[in-house]
Amino acid sequence: MSQKAVKPSEITPESTYLNRRNFIRAGIFAGTSLATGLTYRYFNPISEKEPAQTEISTVSAQTEQSTKEKPNTFEEITNYNNFYEFSTSKGRVASAAKGFVTRPWTVEVGGLVNKPKVFDIDDLLKFDQEERIYRFRCVEAWSMVIPWMGFPLKKLLDQVEPLSAAKYVAFETYYHGSSTNPDVKLPIGPNGMQSSFSAGIDFPYVEGLRLDEALHPLTILATGLYGKPMPNQNGAPIRLVVPWKYGFKSIKSIVKITLTDTEPPTTWNLANSDEYGFYSNVNPEVDHPRWSQGAERRIGEFSTRTTLMFNGYADQVAGLYAGMDLRKYF
Ligand code: MTE
């Protein structure tokens, strides 16, 4: 991964949303989120041609997990992306992913579980949705604050009942294109994705967590941001968000989740195991071999900020790694 600066022209204030946050603080979120949904529907009437998207039923604000830091604007979050299946240029992902068709969509959950199940995306959208405003730190040393909407991954995993042998959770992104891996059977579906050869990493994109990380209350499956369904470029229709880890762990457009007893392969570790480990916890004390991880540039700001241990979530997650050498398990 390389570092690239955001253009000042890409930065615009999101005063509307900040006003909405004040409403959240005032405790009248329910009415406001309903209004957001209605506004969204007004500007996006469901047409005959497009498959109907399930309305997100309830959105509750999780104030104790959410940061009070100022969120980045919708424009910043949706125009500065890493989604290598579509483009390796951050500014081009949004236009390249425009035609990505995300209905019908299923997420197959299986492996070491009692009750394997294929979930339809519209059923996942019926899970109670929560707003989580999280810091997001990319391994490339830039960061954002993103108001996600979604639900704890634990809620999904509880439904399939992991077996006691399950120790890890493996995730896979939808892929339709060509792969360098002859064992990969590609799904039939809409294209628009580039080849592994052009992207420089193998597809489908895969990620993994230890089971206790996956069950942690901060780990969510995100279905939207800023109260709107997930934009294609951010991983529609459903993606992982693990806020104390570098952004590449937060795999997009998930089609498959498998519980395993061994550590699953992960895309960036497969691409370069010296630079990207399985854990990839945000850690200002362990530098990337090619740059420092001690500081970061918040998109929209000019000076850098100090990077916080576990991206500022140490109180909640440090216990998961008690006794581990974080230089070895980077
Ligand atoms: N998931 C898939 N399938 N493909 C990708 O290229 N990029 C990762 C992660 N998830 C990526 C992915 C990286 S490197 C980052 S920093 C985040 O997505 C970026 O998420 P964002 O574009 O929503 O900010």
XYZ file of C-alpha atoms and ligand atoms in Angstrom:
354
model
C 0.000 0.000 0.000
C 1.236 3.480 -0.759
C 0.428 6.867 0.745
C -1.404 9.538 -1.243
C -2.670 12.961 -0.217
C -6.314 14.012 -0.415
C -7.025 17.075 -2.541
C -8.337 20.131 -0.653
C -11.208 20.225 -3.195
C -12.410 16.873 -1.834
C -13.015 18.419 1.570
C -16.414 19.942 2.350
C -18.146 20.479 5.683
C -21.068 18.283 6.691
C -22.908 20.800 8.844
C -26.196 18.968 8.427
C -24.791 15.876 10.070
C -23.167 17.777 12.891
C -26.544 19.309 13.682
C -27.949 15.789 13.742
C -25.294 14.740 16.240
C -26.407 17.510 18.559
C -29.893 16.070 18.355
C -28.481 12.684 19.317
C -26.888 14.249 22.383
C -30.200 15.885 23.236
C -31.710 12.417 23.315
C -34.196 12.682 20.498
C -32.350 10.423 18.111
C -35.302 8.188 17.308
C -37.281 10.946 15.660
C -34.228 12.295 13.840
C -33.201 8.944 12.408
C -36.727 8.413 11.199
C -36.546 11.772 9.474
C -33.198 10.790 7.900
C -34.768 7.611 6.547
C -37.695 9.514 5.125
C -35.447 12.101 3.512
C -33.371 9.356 1.986
C -36.486 7.664 0.619
C -37.790 10.948 -0.748
C -34.654 11.484 -2.811
C -34.384 7.813 -3.755
C -37.886 6.608 -4.619
C -37.920 2.841 -5.151
C -38.244 2.370 -8.899
C -39.824 -0.576 -10.739
C -36.471 -1.489 -12.285
C -34.346 -1.538 -9.153
C -34.797 -4.265 -6.576
C -36.433 -2.753 -3.479
C -34.042 -2.204 -0.583
C -35.321 -3.106 2.842
C -35.796 -0.038 4.988
C -33.475 -0.093 7.959
C -35.889 -0.739 10.791
C -34.440 0.781 13.944
C -31.323 2.813 14.499
C -30.266 3.444 18.051
C -27.310 5.573 19.077
C -24.615 3.705 21.020
C -23.210 6.728 22.769
C -20.848 4.911 25.082
C -19.018 3.183 22.185
C -19.144 6.214 19.894
C -16.426 8.832 19.877
C -17.400 12.467 20.334
C -14.748 13.477 17.782
C -15.985 15.321 14.710
C -16.864 12.855 11.933
C -15.352 13.250 8.493
C -17.741 14.478 5.841
C -19.808 12.116 3.709
C -17.840 13.388 0.695
C -14.501 12.528 2.301
C -15.618 9.083 3.451
C -17.051 8.156 0.058
C -14.344 9.586 -2.220
C -11.115 8.447 -0.579
C -11.342 4.663 -0.566
C -9.322 1.492 -0.640
C -11.246 -1.193 -2.532
C -8.702 -2.881 -4.783
C -11.285 -5.003 -6.608
C -12.442 -1.778 -8.288
C -9.373 0.447 -8.386
C -6.061 0.912 -6.640
C -6.524 4.680 -6.885
C -8.424 6.035 -3.868
C -10.149 8.778 -5.834
C -11.385 6.425 -8.552
C -13.056 3.715 -6.473
C -16.372 5.577 -6.202
C -16.873 5.868 -9.963
C -15.508 2.367 -10.694
C -17.932 0.810 -8.184
C -20.977 2.742 -9.357
C -22.466 -0.171 -11.303
C -21.820 -2.779 -8.606
C -25.076 -4.724 -8.193
C -25.662 -5.749 -4.583
C -29.110 -7.365 -4.885
C -29.785 -10.233 -4.599
C -27.063 -10.781 -1.972
C -26.508 -13.548 0.537
C -23.963 -14.156 3.280
C -23.163 -17.823 3.841
C -22.162 -18.569 7.443
C -20.743 -22.029 8.142
C -17.747 -24.096 9.154
C -17.473 -25.117 12.819
C -21.012 -24.167 13.816
C -24.125 -25.999 14.976
C -26.510 -24.230 12.650
C -24.959 -23.159 9.345
C -27.160 -20.669 7.555
C -27.346 -18.572 4.408
C -28.589 -15.098 5.352
C -30.317 -12.890 2.827
C -29.089 -9.293 3.070
C -32.631 -8.062 3.571
C -32.921 -10.278 6.669
C -29.636 -8.902 8.007
C -31.007 -5.383 7.563
C -33.883 -6.375 9.850
C -31.458 -6.865 12.769
C -31.687 -3.799 15.048
C -29.222 -1.308 13.626
C -27.054 0.869 15.843
C -25.031 3.949 15.038
C -21.341 3.681 15.968
C -19.109 6.675 15.386
C -15.653 5.105 15.258
C -12.134 6.268 14.577
C -10.767 4.476 11.493
C -6.981 4.183 11.111
C -5.473 2.939 7.853
C -2.077 1.222 7.938
C -0.982 3.900 5.420
C -1.026 6.454 8.319
C -4.197 8.367 7.495
C -7.351 8.298 9.575
C -10.987 9.333 9.585
C -13.934 9.363 11.961
C -16.874 7.481 10.431
C -20.491 7.305 11.620
C -21.241 3.669 10.764
C -24.570 1.970 11.090
C -24.767 -1.755 11.712
C -24.934 -4.422 14.396
C -22.472 -6.438 16.488
C -21.020 -9.404 14.574
C -21.753 -11.397 17.744
C -25.486 -11.191 16.999
C -24.964 -13.057 13.730
C -22.509 -15.575 15.189
C -24.874 -16.345 18.078
C -27.502 -17.429 15.547
C -25.242 -20.079 13.993
C -23.954 -21.342 17.379
C -20.143 -21.719 17.074
C -18.840 -25.131 18.196
C -16.304 -25.241 21.034
C -13.649 -26.235 18.452
C -14.102 -22.900 16.619
C -11.201 -20.529 17.361
C -11.153 -18.171 14.369
C -13.533 -16.500 11.936
C -12.667 -16.222 8.225
C -14.320 -13.670 5.924
C -14.506 -13.476 2.135
C -15.449 -10.641 -0.227
C -17.608 -11.113 -3.303
C -15.480 -11.374 -6.404
C -16.257 -11.611 -10.028
C -13.335 -11.314 -12.350
C -10.239 -13.367 -12.946
C -8.095 -14.839 -10.240
C -4.483 -15.959 -10.232
C -5.514 -18.801 -7.938
C -6.704 -21.805 -10.002
C -8.596 -23.215 -7.001
C -10.858 -20.187 -6.797
C -14.282 -20.850 -8.292
C -15.701 -17.522 -9.356
C -19.347 -16.625 -8.821
C -21.457 -15.696 -11.795
C -22.615 -12.124 -11.527
C -22.087 -8.528 -12.508
C -18.575 -7.437 -13.282
C -16.805 -4.127 -12.973
C -14.067 -5.594 -10.836
C -10.476 -5.709 -12.014
C -8.191 -8.730 -12.196
C -5.838 -9.793 -9.429
C -3.032 -9.038 -11.851
C -4.034 -5.361 -12.205
C -4.649 -4.956 -8.487
C -1.438 -6.675 -7.383
C -3.206 -8.788 -4.729
C -5.066 -12.049 -5.079
C -8.869 -12.166 -5.063
C -11.245 -12.916 -3.521
C -10.097 -10.627 -0.689
C -10.004 -12.618 2.551
C -9.643 -11.611 6.189
C -9.795 -13.212 9.610
C -10.191 -12.596 13.318
C -9.697 -14.678 16.409
C -13.130 -15.751 17.709
C -12.853 -13.606 20.854
C -12.029 -10.555 18.674
C -15.012 -11.349 16.460
C -17.304 -11.583 19.497
C -16.034 -8.334 21.026
C -18.811 -5.736 21.404
C -16.870 -3.148 19.339
C -16.732 -5.463 16.285
C -19.619 -4.731 13.947
C -21.022 -5.674 10.585
C -21.741 -2.280 9.052
C -24.669 -1.832 6.680
C -24.455 1.913 6.162
C -22.984 5.249 7.140
C -24.413 8.690 7.835
C -27.817 7.010 8.184
C -27.773 5.822 4.540
C -27.315 2.329 3.086
C -23.642 1.447 2.600
C -22.250 3.155 -0.521
C -20.727 0.669 -3.006
C -17.250 2.134 -2.599
C -17.366 1.591 1.170
C -18.287 -2.105 0.903
C -21.974 -2.438 0.067
C -24.105 -4.059 1.152
C -22.341 -5.287 4.305
C -18.775 -5.062 5.618
C -16.773 -5.680 8.746
C -15.562 -2.830 10.997
C -12.953 -3.558 13.687
C -12.009 -0.096 14.975
C -8.864 -1.005 16.963
C -7.197 -2.677 13.960
C -5.719 -1.201 10.787
C -8.382 -0.540 8.170
C -7.454 -3.442 5.889
C -8.883 -5.887 8.468
C -12.304 -4.291 7.864
C -13.186 -6.418 4.836
C -15.838 -5.134 2.437
C -18.806 -6.656 0.562
C -18.827 -9.923 2.520
C -20.373 -13.078 1.007
C -18.943 -15.767 3.247
C -18.079 -16.197 6.932
C -16.472 -19.468 8.083
C -15.607 -20.544 11.620
C -12.344 -22.476 11.751
C -9.934 -24.035 14.232
C -6.820 -22.657 12.524
C -5.713 -19.100 11.773
C -7.217 -18.217 8.382
C -5.192 -16.686 5.535
C -5.538 -12.906 5.123
C -5.013 -10.992 1.895
C -2.329 -8.479 2.893
C -0.429 -11.069 4.902
C -0.444 -13.334 1.839
C 0.779 -10.412 -0.284
C 3.600 -9.405 2.083
C 3.962 -11.233 5.394
C 6.915 -9.071 6.516
C 4.785 -5.931 6.385
C 1.264 -7.085 7.333
C 0.563 -9.493 10.177
C -2.580 -11.411 11.075
C -3.365 -9.252 14.119
C -2.673 -5.795 12.678
C -3.730 -3.976 15.818
C -3.111 -0.239 15.613
C 0.171 0.140 17.508
C 2.232 3.359 17.478
C 5.190 1.453 18.930
C 5.529 -1.029 16.084
C 6.434 0.774 12.861
C 5.655 -0.444 9.391
C 9.002 -1.456 7.819
C 8.678 1.483 5.393
C 7.146 4.231 7.574
C 6.417 5.259 11.161
C 3.116 4.336 12.781
C 3.588 6.888 15.571
C 1.499 9.570 13.898
C -1.348 9.850 11.428
C -3.002 12.459 9.240
C -6.726 12.847 9.820
C -8.272 13.364 6.383
C -9.335 17.021 6.222
C -6.594 18.206 8.588
C -3.165 19.529 7.726
C -1.079 18.710 10.782
C -0.588 15.176 12.061
C -1.950 13.619 15.242
C -0.317 11.126 17.571
C -1.548 7.595 16.912
C -3.108 6.001 19.979
C -2.537 2.418 21.144
C -5.298 0.209 19.744
C -6.528 3.372 17.977
C -7.754 4.753 21.311
C -9.754 1.623 22.222
C -7.143 0.160 24.615
C -9.453 0.284 27.643
C -11.886 -2.023 25.876
C -9.539 -4.367 23.971
C -6.065 -4.505 25.554
C -7.181 -7.477 27.681
C -7.606 -9.585 24.536
C -3.823 -9.520 24.082
C -2.635 -9.838 27.702
C 0.742 -11.567 27.841
C 1.286 -11.473 24.065
C 4.407 -9.986 22.505
C 2.835 -7.419 20.185
C 6.042 -7.065 18.173
C 5.906 -10.747 17.320
C 2.131 -10.870 16.841
C 1.921 -7.632 14.822
N -11.993 -4.971 1.469
C -11.876 -5.437 0.210
N -12.687 -6.420 -0.189
N -10.975 -4.935 -0.678
C -10.110 -3.945 -0.318
O -9.280 -3.519 -1.152
N -9.335 -2.452 1.463
C -9.133 -2.373 2.910
C -10.465 -2.420 3.676
N -11.310 -3.467 3.156
C -10.198 -3.430 1.010
C -11.185 -3.965 1.873
C -8.381 -1.186 3.294
S -6.725 -1.194 2.915
C -8.957 -0.141 3.950
S -8.019 1.142 4.576
C -10.417 -0.064 4.125
O -11.115 -1.158 3.524
C -10.925 1.231 3.518
O -12.284 1.384 3.791
P -13.041 2.681 3.264
O -12.793 2.797 1.802
O -14.483 2.487 3.596
O -12.438 3.845 4.019
